[in-house]
mmCIF file of C-alpha atoms in Angstrom:
data_model
loop_
_atom_site.group_PDB
_atom_site.id
_atom_site.type_symbol
_atom_site.label_atom_id
_atom_site.label_comp_id
_atom_site.label_asym_id
_atom_site.label_seq_id
_atom_site.Cartn_x
_atom_site.Cartn_y
_atom_site.Cartn_z
ATOM 1 C CA MET A 2 -22.934 19.313 -25.431
ATOM 2 C CA ARG A 3 -23.070 22.647 -23.532
ATOM 3 C CA VAL A 4 -21.415 22.018 -20.177
ATOM 4 C CA ALA A 5 -21.180 24.671 -17.483
ATOM 5 C CA VAL A 6 -17.887 24.382 -15.292
ATOM 6 C CA LEU A 7 -18.890 25.123 -11.649
ATOM 7 C CA ALA A 8 -16.234 26.005 -9.070
ATOM 8 C CA ASN A 9 -15.537 28.163 -6.157
ATOM 9 C CA LEU A 10 -12.155 29.953 -6.827
ATOM 10 C CA LYS A 11 -9.788 30.981 -4.194
ATOM 11 C CA ARG A 12 -9.474 34.508 -5.605
ATOM 12 C CA ASN A 13 -13.226 34.964 -4.904
ATOM 13 C CA ALA A 14 -12.938 33.720 -1.395
ATOM 14 C CA PRO A 15 -15.045 35.619 1.189
ATOM 15 C CA HIS A 16 -12.457 36.349 3.766
ATOM 16 C CA GLN A 17 -13.017 36.926 7.347
ATOM 17 C CA PRO A 18 -10.706 38.783 9.706
ATOM 18 C CA ASP A 19 -10.386 35.968 12.304
ATOM 19 C CA GLU A 20 -10.166 33.158 9.875
ATOM 20 C CA PRO A 21 -7.281 30.443 9.836
ATOM 21 C CA PRO A 22 -4.448 30.709 7.437
ATOM 22 C CA ASP A 23 -5.855 27.571 5.522
ATOM 23 C CA ALA A 24 -9.419 28.717 5.689
ATOM 24 C CA TRP A 25 -9.944 28.530 1.963
ATOM 25 C CA ALA A 26 -7.491 25.522 1.106
ATOM 26 C CA GLU A 27 -10.295 23.685 -0.463
ATOM 27 C CA LEU A 28 -11.207 26.307 -3.278
ATOM 28 C CA ASP A 29 -9.742 25.814 -6.656
ATOM 29 C CA SER A 30 -7.364 27.771 -8.828
ATOM 30 C CA ASP A 31 -7.940 29.408 -12.004
ATOM 31 C CA GLN A 32 -5.517 26.756 -13.595
ATOM 32 C CA THR A 33 -7.872 24.011 -12.361
ATOM 33 C CA VAL A 34 -11.038 25.199 -13.881
ATOM 34 C CA GLU A 35 -9.463 26.427 -17.143
ATOM 35 C CA GLY A 36 -7.813 22.898 -17.392
ATOM 36 C CA ILE A 37 -11.172 21.290 -17.073
ATOM 37 C CA ALA A 38 -12.866 23.673 -19.444
ATOM 38 C CA ARG A 39 -9.975 23.040 -22.064
ATOM 39 C CA ALA A 40 -10.261 19.303 -21.676
ATOM 40 C CA LEU A 41 -13.937 19.386 -22.233
ATOM 41 C CA GLU A 42 -13.651 21.505 -25.325
ATOM 42 C CA ALA A 43 -10.976 19.244 -26.698
ATOM 43 C CA TRP A 44 -13.707 16.751 -27.007
ATOM 44 C CA GLY A 45 -16.003 19.114 -28.810
ATOM 45 C CA HIS A 46 -17.918 20.423 -26.135
ATOM 46 C CA THR A 47 -19.086 24.199 -25.511
ATOM 47 C CA THR A 48 -18.093 25.247 -22.039
ATOM 48 C CA ALA A 49 -18.312 28.330 -19.711
ATOM 49 C CA ILE A 50 -17.080 28.814 -16.163
ATOM 50 C CA PHE A 51 -19.215 29.918 -13.406
ATOM 51 C CA GLU A 52 -18.484 30.682 -9.724
ATOM 52 C CA GLY A 53 -20.889 28.688 -7.423
ATOM 53 C CA ASN A 54 -22.571 31.791 -5.523
ATOM 54 C CA LEU A 55 -26.125 33.135 -5.337
ATOM 55 C CA ASP A 56 -25.912 34.469 -8.785
ATOM 56 C CA LEU A 57 -25.453 31.025 -10.309
ATOM 57 C CA PRO A 58 -29.179 30.247 -10.917
ATOM 58 C CA GLU A 59 -29.737 33.227 -13.287
ATOM 59 C CA ALA A 60 -26.436 32.725 -14.946
ATOM 60 C CA LEU A 61 -27.432 29.059 -15.669
ATOM 61 C CA ARG A 62 -30.942 30.111 -17.045
ATOM 62 C CA ARG A 63 -29.140 32.357 -19.605
ATOM 63 C CA PHE A 64 -26.320 29.671 -20.574
ATOM 64 C CA ARG A 65 -28.885 26.870 -20.571
ATOM 65 C CA PRO A 66 -26.398 23.816 -20.103
ATOM 66 C CA ASP A 67 -27.215 20.439 -20.885
ATOM 67 C CA ILE A 68 -25.057 19.249 -17.880
ATOM 68 C CA CYS A 69 -22.930 20.951 -15.285
ATOM 69 C CA PHE A 70 -19.269 19.861 -14.392
ATOM 70 C CA ASN A 71 -19.429 20.577 -10.566
ATOM 71 C CA ILE A 72 -16.367 20.924 -8.428
ATOM 72 C CA CYS A 73 -17.976 23.703 -6.097
ATOM 73 C CA GLU A 74 -16.668 23.265 -2.419
ATOM 74 C CA GLY A 75 -19.094 25.799 -0.933
ATOM 75 C CA TYR A 76 -18.592 28.515 1.485
ATOM 76 C CA TRP A 77 -20.592 28.167 4.678
ATOM 77 C CA GLY A 78 -22.281 25.502 6.831
ATOM 78 C CA ASP A 79 -21.758 21.758 7.731
ATOM 79 C CA SER A 80 -23.175 20.700 4.263
ATOM 80 C CA ARG A 81 -21.469 23.311 2.156
ATOM 81 C CA GLU A 82 -20.545 20.869 -0.705
ATOM 82 C CA ALA A 83 -24.128 20.029 -1.149
ATOM 83 C CA HIS A 84 -25.415 23.675 -1.729
ATOM 84 C CA VAL A 85 -24.784 23.805 -5.360
ATOM 85 C CA PRO A 86 -25.970 20.411 -6.239
ATOM 86 C CA ALA A 87 -29.136 21.007 -4.191
ATOM 87 C CA MET A 88 -29.752 24.320 -6.254
ATOM 88 C CA LEU A 89 -29.261 22.295 -9.423
ATOM 89 C CA GLU A 90 -31.694 19.669 -8.372
ATOM 90 C CA MET A 91 -34.212 22.177 -7.671
ATOM 91 C CA MET A 92 -33.567 23.524 -11.281
ATOM 92 C CA ARG A 93 -33.578 20.084 -12.687
ATOM 93 C CA ILE A 94 -30.127 20.440 -14.240
ATOM 94 C CA PRO A 95 -27.906 17.437 -14.596
ATOM 95 C CA TYR A 96 -24.539 17.613 -12.830
ATOM 96 C CA THR A 97 -21.200 15.459 -12.443
ATOM 97 C CA GLY A 98 -20.456 13.800 -9.080
ATOM 98 C CA SER A 99 -22.257 12.698 -6.069
ATOM 99 C CA ARG A 100 -25.648 13.448 -5.109
ATOM 100 C CA VAL A 101 -26.803 15.902 -2.320
ATOM 101 C CA LEU A 102 -27.018 13.425 0.479
ATOM 102 C CA VAL A 103 -23.991 11.633 -0.360
ATOM 103 C CA LEU A 104 -22.040 15.133 -0.367
ATOM 104 C CA ALA A 105 -23.466 16.165 2.987
ATOM 105 C CA ILE A 106 -22.328 12.741 4.583
ATOM 106 C CA SER A 107 -18.729 12.601 3.049
ATOM 107 C CA LEU A 108 -17.960 16.192 4.329
ATOM 108 C CA ASP A 109 -18.522 14.772 7.637
ATOM 109 C CA LYS A 110 -15.761 12.472 8.512
ATOM 110 C CA ALA A 111 -17.211 10.997 11.603
ATOM 111 C CA MET A 112 -20.673 10.057 9.801
ATOM 112 C CA THR A 113 -18.689 8.659 7.056
ATOM 113 C CA LYS A 114 -16.912 6.358 9.266
ATOM 114 C CA ARG A 115 -20.042 5.307 10.991
ATOM 115 C CA VAL A 116 -21.470 4.370 7.584
ATOM 116 C CA TRP A 117 -18.334 2.320 7.059
ATOM 117 C CA VAL A 118 -18.334 0.656 10.415
ATOM 118 C CA ALA A 119 -21.992 -0.392 9.957
ATOM 119 C CA GLU A 120 -20.768 -2.076 6.574
ATOM 120 C CA GLY A 121 -17.892 -3.929 8.174
ATOM 121 C CA LEU A 122 -15.167 -1.689 6.853
ATOM 122 C CA PRO A 123 -12.043 -0.985 8.584
ATOM 123 C CA THR A 124 -11.460 2.385 9.976
ATOM 124 C CA PRO A 125 -9.503 3.588 13.022
ATOM 125 C CA PRO A 126 -11.473 3.799 16.129
ATOM 126 C CA PHE A 127 -12.598 7.246 16.622
ATOM 127 C CA GLN A 128 -14.404 9.942 18.884
ATOM 128 C CA VAL A 129 -15.988 13.244 18.295
ATOM 129 C CA PHE A 130 -15.164 16.098 20.890
ATOM 130 C CA ARG A 131 -17.595 18.938 21.007
ATOM 131 C CA ARG A 132 -15.614 20.433 24.165
ATOM 132 C CA PRO A 133 -12.084 19.956 25.041
ATOM 133 C CA ASP A 134 -12.810 18.549 28.577
ATOM 134 C CA GLU A 135 -14.756 15.701 27.124
ATOM 135 C CA PRO A 136 -13.757 12.123 28.732
ATOM 136 C CA LEU A 137 -11.586 10.109 26.418
ATOM 137 C CA ASP A 138 -13.206 7.054 25.171
ATOM 138 C CA PRO A 139 -11.552 4.150 26.954
ATOM 139 C CA ARG A 140 -11.131 2.084 23.876
ATOM 140 C CA LEU A 141 -8.700 5.010 22.448
ATOM 141 C CA SER A 142 -5.067 4.955 23.356
ATOM 142 C CA PHE A 143 -2.118 7.188 22.649
ATOM 143 C CA PRO A 144 -0.889 8.089 19.933
ATOM 144 C CA LEU A 145 -4.168 9.811 18.611
ATOM 145 C CA PHE A 146 -4.558 11.972 15.506
ATOM 146 C CA VAL A 147 -6.772 15.248 15.955
ATOM 147 C CA LYS A 148 -8.372 17.036 12.972
ATOM 148 C CA PRO A 149 -11.452 18.904 12.092
ATOM 149 C CA ASN A 150 -14.649 16.924 11.482
ATOM 150 C CA ARG A 151 -15.586 18.757 8.356
ATOM 151 C CA GLU A 152 -12.672 20.014 6.292
ATOM 152 C CA GLY A 153 -10.375 18.780 3.483
ATOM 153 C CA SER A 154 -7.243 19.441 1.707
ATOM 154 C CA GLY A 155 -5.414 18.970 4.868
ATOM 155 C CA MET A 156 -6.951 21.819 6.751
ATOM 156 C CA GLY A 157 -6.028 21.929 10.441
ATOM 157 C CA ILE A 158 -3.491 19.285 10.204
ATOM 158 C CA SER A 159 -0.022 20.117 11.434
ATOM 159 C CA ALA A 160 2.995 18.491 13.106
ATOM 160 C CA LYS A 161 0.899 18.962 16.290
ATOM 161 C CA SER A 162 -1.902 16.824 15.016
ATOM 162 C CA VAL A 163 -0.448 13.418 16.496
ATOM 163 C CA VAL A 164 -0.707 13.670 20.290
ATOM 164 C CA THR A 165 1.036 11.387 22.617
ATOM 165 C CA ASN A 166 -0.501 12.335 25.958
ATOM 166 C CA GLU A 167 -3.575 13.794 27.632
ATOM 167 C CA ALA A 168 -2.168 17.482 27.801
ATOM 168 C CA GLU A 169 -1.437 17.452 23.937
ATOM 169 C CA LEU A 170 -4.858 16.164 23.326
ATOM 170 C CA ARG A 171 -6.663 18.698 25.296
ATOM 171 C CA GLU A 172 -4.569 21.455 23.725
ATOM 172 C CA GLN A 173 -5.106 20.229 20.118
ATOM 173 C CA VAL A 174 -8.879 19.592 20.583
ATOM 174 C CA ALA A 175 -9.317 23.102 22.018
ATOM 175 C CA TYR A 176 -7.324 24.622 19.112
ATOM 176 C CA ILE A 177 -9.626 22.822 16.551
ATOM 177 C CA LEU A 178 -12.766 23.867 18.302
ATOM 178 C CA ARG A 179 -11.754 27.374 18.813
ATOM 179 C CA THR A 180 -10.165 27.868 15.154
ATOM 180 C CA TYR A 181 -12.426 26.102 12.849
ATOM 181 C CA ARG A 182 -15.671 26.062 14.834
ATOM 182 C CA GLN A 183 -16.589 22.679 14.613
ATOM 183 C CA GLU A 184 -16.153 19.215 16.130
ATOM 184 C CA ALA A 185 -12.877 17.785 16.469
ATOM 185 C CA LEU A 186 -12.411 14.318 15.159
ATOM 186 C CA VAL A 187 -9.892 12.176 17.317
ATOM 187 C CA GLU A 188 -8.924 8.789 16.009
ATOM 188 C CA ALA A 189 -6.253 6.242 16.667
ATOM 189 C CA PHE A 190 -3.151 7.069 14.768
ATOM 190 C CA ILE A 191 -2.242 4.568 12.374
ATOM 191 C CA ASP A 192 1.750 4.736 11.994
ATOM 192 C CA GLY A 193 2.465 3.532 8.546
ATOM 193 C CA PRO A 194 2.544 4.379 4.821
ATOM 194 C CA GLU A 195 -0.391 6.675 3.382
ATOM 195 C CA LEU A 196 -2.110 5.463 0.262
ATOM 196 C CA THR A 197 -4.730 7.138 -1.977
ATOM 197 C CA VAL A 198 -6.829 5.372 -4.389
ATOM 198 C CA GLY A 199 -8.910 7.126 -7.065
ATOM 199 C CA LEU A 200 -12.058 5.839 -8.726
ATOM 200 C CA ILE A 201 -14.290 6.907 -11.668
ATOM 201 C CA GLY A 202 -17.561 5.528 -12.867
ATOM 202 C CA ASN A 203 -20.642 4.033 -11.059
ATOM 203 C CA ILE A 204 -21.581 0.933 -9.505
ATOM 204 C CA ASP A 205 -23.913 -1.021 -11.661
ATOM 205 C CA GLY A 206 -23.943 -4.509 -10.247
ATOM 206 C CA ASP A 207 -22.196 -6.680 -7.551
ATOM 207 C CA ALA A 208 -18.589 -7.043 -7.551
ATOM 208 C CA GLU A 209 -17.051 -10.413 -6.778
ATOM 209 C CA TRP A 210 -13.363 -10.343 -5.510
ATOM 210 C CA LEU A 211 -11.661 -13.438 -6.609
ATOM 211 C CA ARG A 212 -8.013 -13.877 -5.917
ATOM 212 C CA PRO A 213 -6.471 -16.150 -8.795
ATOM 213 C CA PRO A 214 -3.824 -18.581 -7.593
ATOM 214 C CA GLY A 215 -0.417 -16.799 -7.141
ATOM 215 C CA GLY A 216 -2.114 -13.462 -6.815
ATOM 216 C CA TRP A 217 -2.555 -10.736 -9.360
ATOM 217 C CA ALA A 218 0.043 -10.164 -11.937
ATOM 218 C CA THR A 219 -0.704 -6.755 -13.083
ATOM 219 C CA GLU A 220 -0.018 -3.407 -11.465
ATOM 220 C CA GLU A 221 -2.638 -1.386 -13.569
ATOM 221 C CA GLY A 222 -6.159 -0.091 -12.586
ATOM 222 C CA LEU A 223 -9.157 -2.356 -12.199
ATOM 223 C CA ASP A 224 -12.548 -2.358 -13.838
ATOM 224 C CA ILE A 225 -15.079 -3.792 -11.613
ATOM 225 C CA GLY A 226 -18.998 -3.502 -10.892
ATOM 226 C CA GLY A 227 -19.093 -0.556 -13.448
ATOM 227 C CA ALA A 228 -16.359 1.618 -11.886
ATOM 228 C CA HIS A 229 -12.801 1.803 -12.708
ATOM 229 C CA VAL A 230 -10.383 1.884 -9.776
ATOM 230 C CA PHE A 231 -6.901 3.352 -10.174
ATOM 231 C CA PRO A 232 -3.716 1.600 -8.773
ATOM 232 C CA PRO A 233 -3.023 2.862 -5.305
ATOM 233 C CA MET A 234 -0.678 5.750 -4.949
ATOM 234 C CA MET A 235 1.795 5.917 -1.887
ATOM 235 C CA VAL A 236 2.499 9.335 -0.782
ATOM 236 C CA ASP A 237 6.278 9.590 0.315
ATOM 237 C CA LEU A 238 6.760 12.535 2.523
ATOM 238 C CA SER A 239 10.596 11.817 3.199
ATOM 239 C CA PRO A 240 11.725 14.717 0.949
ATOM 240 C CA CYS A 241 9.378 17.233 2.887
ATOM 241 C CA PRO A 242 10.730 19.611 5.651
ATOM 242 C CA PRO A 243 11.300 17.507 8.811
ATOM 243 C CA ASP A 244 9.292 19.931 10.989
ATOM 244 C CA GLN A 245 6.139 18.451 9.347
ATOM 245 C CA ARG A 246 6.864 15.223 11.224
ATOM 246 C CA GLY A 247 6.128 12.969 8.026
ATOM 247 C CA LEU A 248 2.448 14.060 7.959
ATOM 248 C CA TYR A 249 0.483 15.106 4.999
ATOM 249 C CA THR A 250 -0.159 18.647 6.545
ATOM 250 C CA SER A 251 -2.073 21.687 5.236
ATOM 251 C CA TYR A 252 1.250 23.278 4.549
ATOM 252 C CA ILE A 253 2.364 20.579 2.390
ATOM 253 C CA LYS A 254 -0.781 20.322 0.417
ATOM 254 C CA SER A 255 -1.057 24.157 -0.260
ATOM 255 C CA GLU A 256 2.548 25.604 -0.063
ATOM 256 C CA MET A 257 4.602 22.779 -1.804
ATOM 257 C CA PRO A 258 2.204 20.179 -3.412
ATOM 258 C CA LEU A 259 4.884 18.780 -5.519
ATOM 259 C CA GLY A 260 7.245 18.437 -2.436
ATOM 260 C CA PRO A 261 6.313 14.698 -1.707
ATOM 261 C CA ARG A 262 7.154 11.766 -3.963
ATOM 262 C CA TYR A 263 4.149 10.277 -5.413
ATOM 263 C CA LEU A 264 4.786 6.582 -6.050
ATOM 264 C CA CYS A 265 2.075 5.090 -8.256
ATOM 265 C CA PRO A 266 1.557 2.266 -8.584
ATOM 266 C CA ALA A 267 2.702 2.115 -5.014
ATOM 267 C CA PRO A 268 5.432 -0.564 -4.053
ATOM 268 C CA LEU A 269 2.984 -3.115 -2.647
ATOM 269 C CA ASP A 270 2.803 -6.791 -3.071
ATOM 270 C CA PRO A 271 -0.048 -7.655 -5.359
ATOM 271 C CA ALA A 272 -2.338 -8.830 -2.573
ATOM 272 C CA THR A 273 -2.106 -5.746 -0.604
ATOM 273 C CA ARG A 274 -2.406 -3.640 -3.809
ATOM 274 C CA ARG A 275 -5.923 -5.281 -4.725
ATOM 275 C CA GLU A 276 -6.944 -5.117 -1.014
ATOM 276 C CA ALA A 277 -6.417 -1.468 -1.155
ATOM 277 C CA GLN A 278 -8.500 -1.245 -4.324
ATOM 278 C CA ARG A 279 -11.117 -3.451 -2.970
ATOM 279 C CA LEU A 280 -11.297 -1.183 0.212
ATOM 280 C CA ALA A 281 -11.758 1.821 -1.997
ATOM 281 C CA PHE A 282 -14.455 0.396 -4.120
ATOM 282 C CA GLU A 283 -16.401 -0.724 -1.037
ATOM 283 C CA ALA A 284 -15.905 2.631 0.530
ATOM 284 C CA PHE A 285 -17.264 4.340 -2.409
ATOM 285 C CA ARG A 286 -20.135 1.778 -2.802
ATOM 286 C CA ALA A 287 -20.951 2.085 0.740
ATOM 287 C CA ILE A 288 -21.915 5.725 1.010
ATOM 288 C CA GLY A 289 -23.430 5.730 -2.550
ATOM 289 C CA ALA A 290 -20.832 7.972 -4.201
ATOM 290 C CA CYS A 291 -21.159 8.718 -7.862
ATOM 291 C CA ASP A 292 -18.796 9.389 -11.127
ATOM 292 C CA MET A 293 -15.656 10.049 -9.053
ATOM 293 C CA SER A 294 -13.876 9.885 -5.637
ATOM 294 C CA ARG A 295 -10.660 9.412 -3.874
ATOM 295 C CA VAL A 296 -10.177 7.346 -0.894
ATOM 296 C CA ASP A 297 -7.347 7.871 1.558
ATOM 297 C CA MET A 298 -6.184 5.051 3.704
ATOM 298 C CA ARG A 299 -2.942 4.034 5.869
ATOM 299 C CA ILE A 300 -1.282 0.561 6.110
ATOM 300 C CA ASP A 301 -0.393 -0.351 9.912
ATOM 301 C CA ALA A 302 3.383 -0.953 9.727
ATOM 302 C CA THR A 303 3.104 -3.490 12.338
ATOM 303 C CA THR A 304 0.189 -5.685 11.372
ATOM 304 C CA GLY A 305 -0.127 -4.747 7.443
ATOM 305 C CA ARG A 306 -3.925 -3.968 7.955
ATOM 306 C CA ILE A 307 -5.316 -1.360 5.675
ATOM 307 C CA TYR A 308 -7.569 1.328 7.485
ATOM 308 C CA LEU A 309 -9.824 3.776 5.763
ATOM 309 C CA LEU A 310 -9.330 7.322 6.603
ATOM 310 C CA GLU A 311 -11.875 9.531 4.594
ATOM 311 C CA ILE A 312 -13.370 9.631 0.987
ATOM 312 C CA ASN A 313 -13.167 12.780 -1.064
ATOM 313 C CA THR A 314 -16.344 12.780 -3.195
ATOM 314 C CA LEU A 315 -14.969 15.948 -4.736
ATOM 315 C CA PRO A 316 -11.236 15.376 -5.340
ATOM 316 C CA GLY A 317 -9.006 17.808 -6.672
ATOM 317 C CA LEU A 318 -8.569 17.853 -10.314
ATOM 318 C CA ASN A 319 -5.592 20.345 -10.953
ATOM 319 C CA PRO A 320 -3.871 19.130 -14.371
ATOM 320 C CA GLU A 321 -0.659 19.268 -12.671
ATOM 321 C CA TYR A 322 -0.545 17.892 -9.246
ATOM 322 C CA SER A 323 -3.807 16.776 -7.890
ATOM 323 C CA ASP A 324 -3.602 13.324 -6.357
ATOM 324 C CA MET A 325 -6.554 11.890 -8.687
ATOM 325 C CA VAL A 326 -4.733 13.242 -11.662
ATOM 326 C CA LEU A 327 -1.497 11.777 -10.828
ATOM 327 C CA ASN A 328 -3.192 8.412 -10.161
ATOM 328 C CA ALA A 329 -4.949 8.439 -13.543
ATOM 329 C CA ARG A 330 -1.699 9.445 -15.404
ATOM 330 C CA ALA A 331 0.066 6.237 -13.770
ATOM 331 C CA ASP A 332 -2.658 4.140 -15.032
ATOM 332 C CA GLY A 333 -1.936 5.462 -18.523
ATOM 333 C CA MET A 334 -4.900 7.814 -18.625
ATOM 334 C CA SER A 335 -4.536 11.310 -19.993
ATOM 335 C CA TYR A 336 -6.039 14.443 -18.165
ATOM 336 C CA GLU A 337 -8.340 14.788 -21.176
ATOM 337 C CA VAL A 338 -9.567 11.030 -20.934
ATOM 338 C CA LEU A 339 -9.944 11.404 -17.189
ATOM 339 C CA ILE A 340 -12.342 14.501 -17.475
ATOM 340 C CA ALA A 341 -14.419 13.021 -20.541
ATOM 341 C CA ARG A 342 -14.803 9.693 -18.301
ATOM 342 C CA ILE A 343 -16.289 11.603 -15.386
ATOM 343 C CA LEU A 344 -18.706 13.597 -17.669
ATOM 344 C CA GLU A 345 -19.521 10.294 -19.372
ATOM 345 C CA ALA A 346 -20.197 8.576 -16.180
ATOM 346 C CA ALA A 347 -22.707 11.335 -15.213
ATOM 347 C CA CYS A 348 -24.384 11.460 -18.491
ATOM 348 C CA ARG A 349 -25.028 7.740 -18.467
ATOM 349 C CA ARG A 350 -26.599 8.078 -14.915
ATOM 350 C CA TYR A 351 -28.990 10.753 -16.373
ATOM 351 C CA GLY A 352 -29.709 9.121 -19.499
ATOM 352 C CA LEU A 353 -28.272 11.685 -21.460
ATOM 353 C CA PRO A 354 -26.727 10.866 -25.019
ATOM 354 C CA VAL A 355 -23.119 10.738 -25.017
ATOM 355 C CA GLU A 356 -21.184 9.564 -27.913
ATOM 356 C CA PRO A 357 -17.843 7.739 -27.043
ATOM 357 C CA ALA A 358 -15.274 10.151 -28.461
ATOM 358 C CA VAL A 359 -11.697 9.278 -29.640
ATOM 359 C CA LYS A 360 -8.649 11.269 -28.554
ATOM 360 C CA LEU A 361 -5.479 11.657 -30.555
ATOM 361 C CA ALA A 362 -4.029 8.971 -28.513
ATOM 362 C CA GLY A 363 -6.683 6.472 -29.898
ATOM 363 C CA VAL A 364 -8.355 5.975 -26.483
ATOM 364 C CA GLU A 365 -11.993 5.394 -26.719
ATOM 365 C CA ILE A 366 -13.983 6.900 -23.570
ATOM 366 C CA GLY A 367 -15.496 4.144 -21.744
ATOM 367 C CA GLN A 368 -13.121 1.491 -23.024
ATOM 368 C CA ARG A 369 -9.915 2.460 -21.102
#
């Protein structure tokens, strides 16, 4: 197939004089897009890399792709991750990843949480602040966690994100509103281990969650309802600088991505492990995500209950250190197979002919 790899690269970021230091943390590196292209070429596809900007329609008309492998984060607006997919739909070009509406919803953390609450899924109580002096919802109590409502890659998250009193809350909310020019999301702080669970594929039917007597024996990923759910990964931040206060901050994600210890499969009992996978699957299904996602969650250290934090429908795919890639690797899935299965999932959605290819390791796409 002819596959166009679409991305917004860090080196092409439209910098502004008053932007925060992590303004373009979500944009991708050359290493990431070149890794995706090489993985696709290893399966015999013809690829070309394009920047997701206003020149894209004409560039795609010349290249004439069968499908686009899209990881564009976008530049501006509260639905920026949906801009390129909307353009592709207007041009009737297939693409990987979630559709326009889902990308718009998932970028908005509060809107995503409203969907989850409506579906009966556990997420920390929250409030959206549009000005720093809004009264605090009486259902919320300290400590609280403050972050931008429409950012990823840890943007806006620092050691000051956990607030323990009214003064700290007002100061951090004002900082987010002023610096990121968007609402601040304030939610109950779940003090406990942080997990992330990746998924690939699509939901093609109902999933029945049956717990066999004695629990689950395997620590591997789970195939259910048409999707493959990777084993949960725990992010151990203890090796990171103490001034980060044990949080997965913007600094750690951008400046020292290999600083934490990534434990996958996470050291969880079988019932907790499967519950994390179930919640990731249900979070994915609730918003109608497609092809790939990564769901972040925390375990309450006191109650053991798992809470959904957010879903990344455009998860990082750096071949060396992205959470999704580490998730897949721990499940015995090579980077080449991961990329191929994402492409295959999209092709099947569009009814495009796609041959299960065989890698040197002998793994057939669609059968891992």
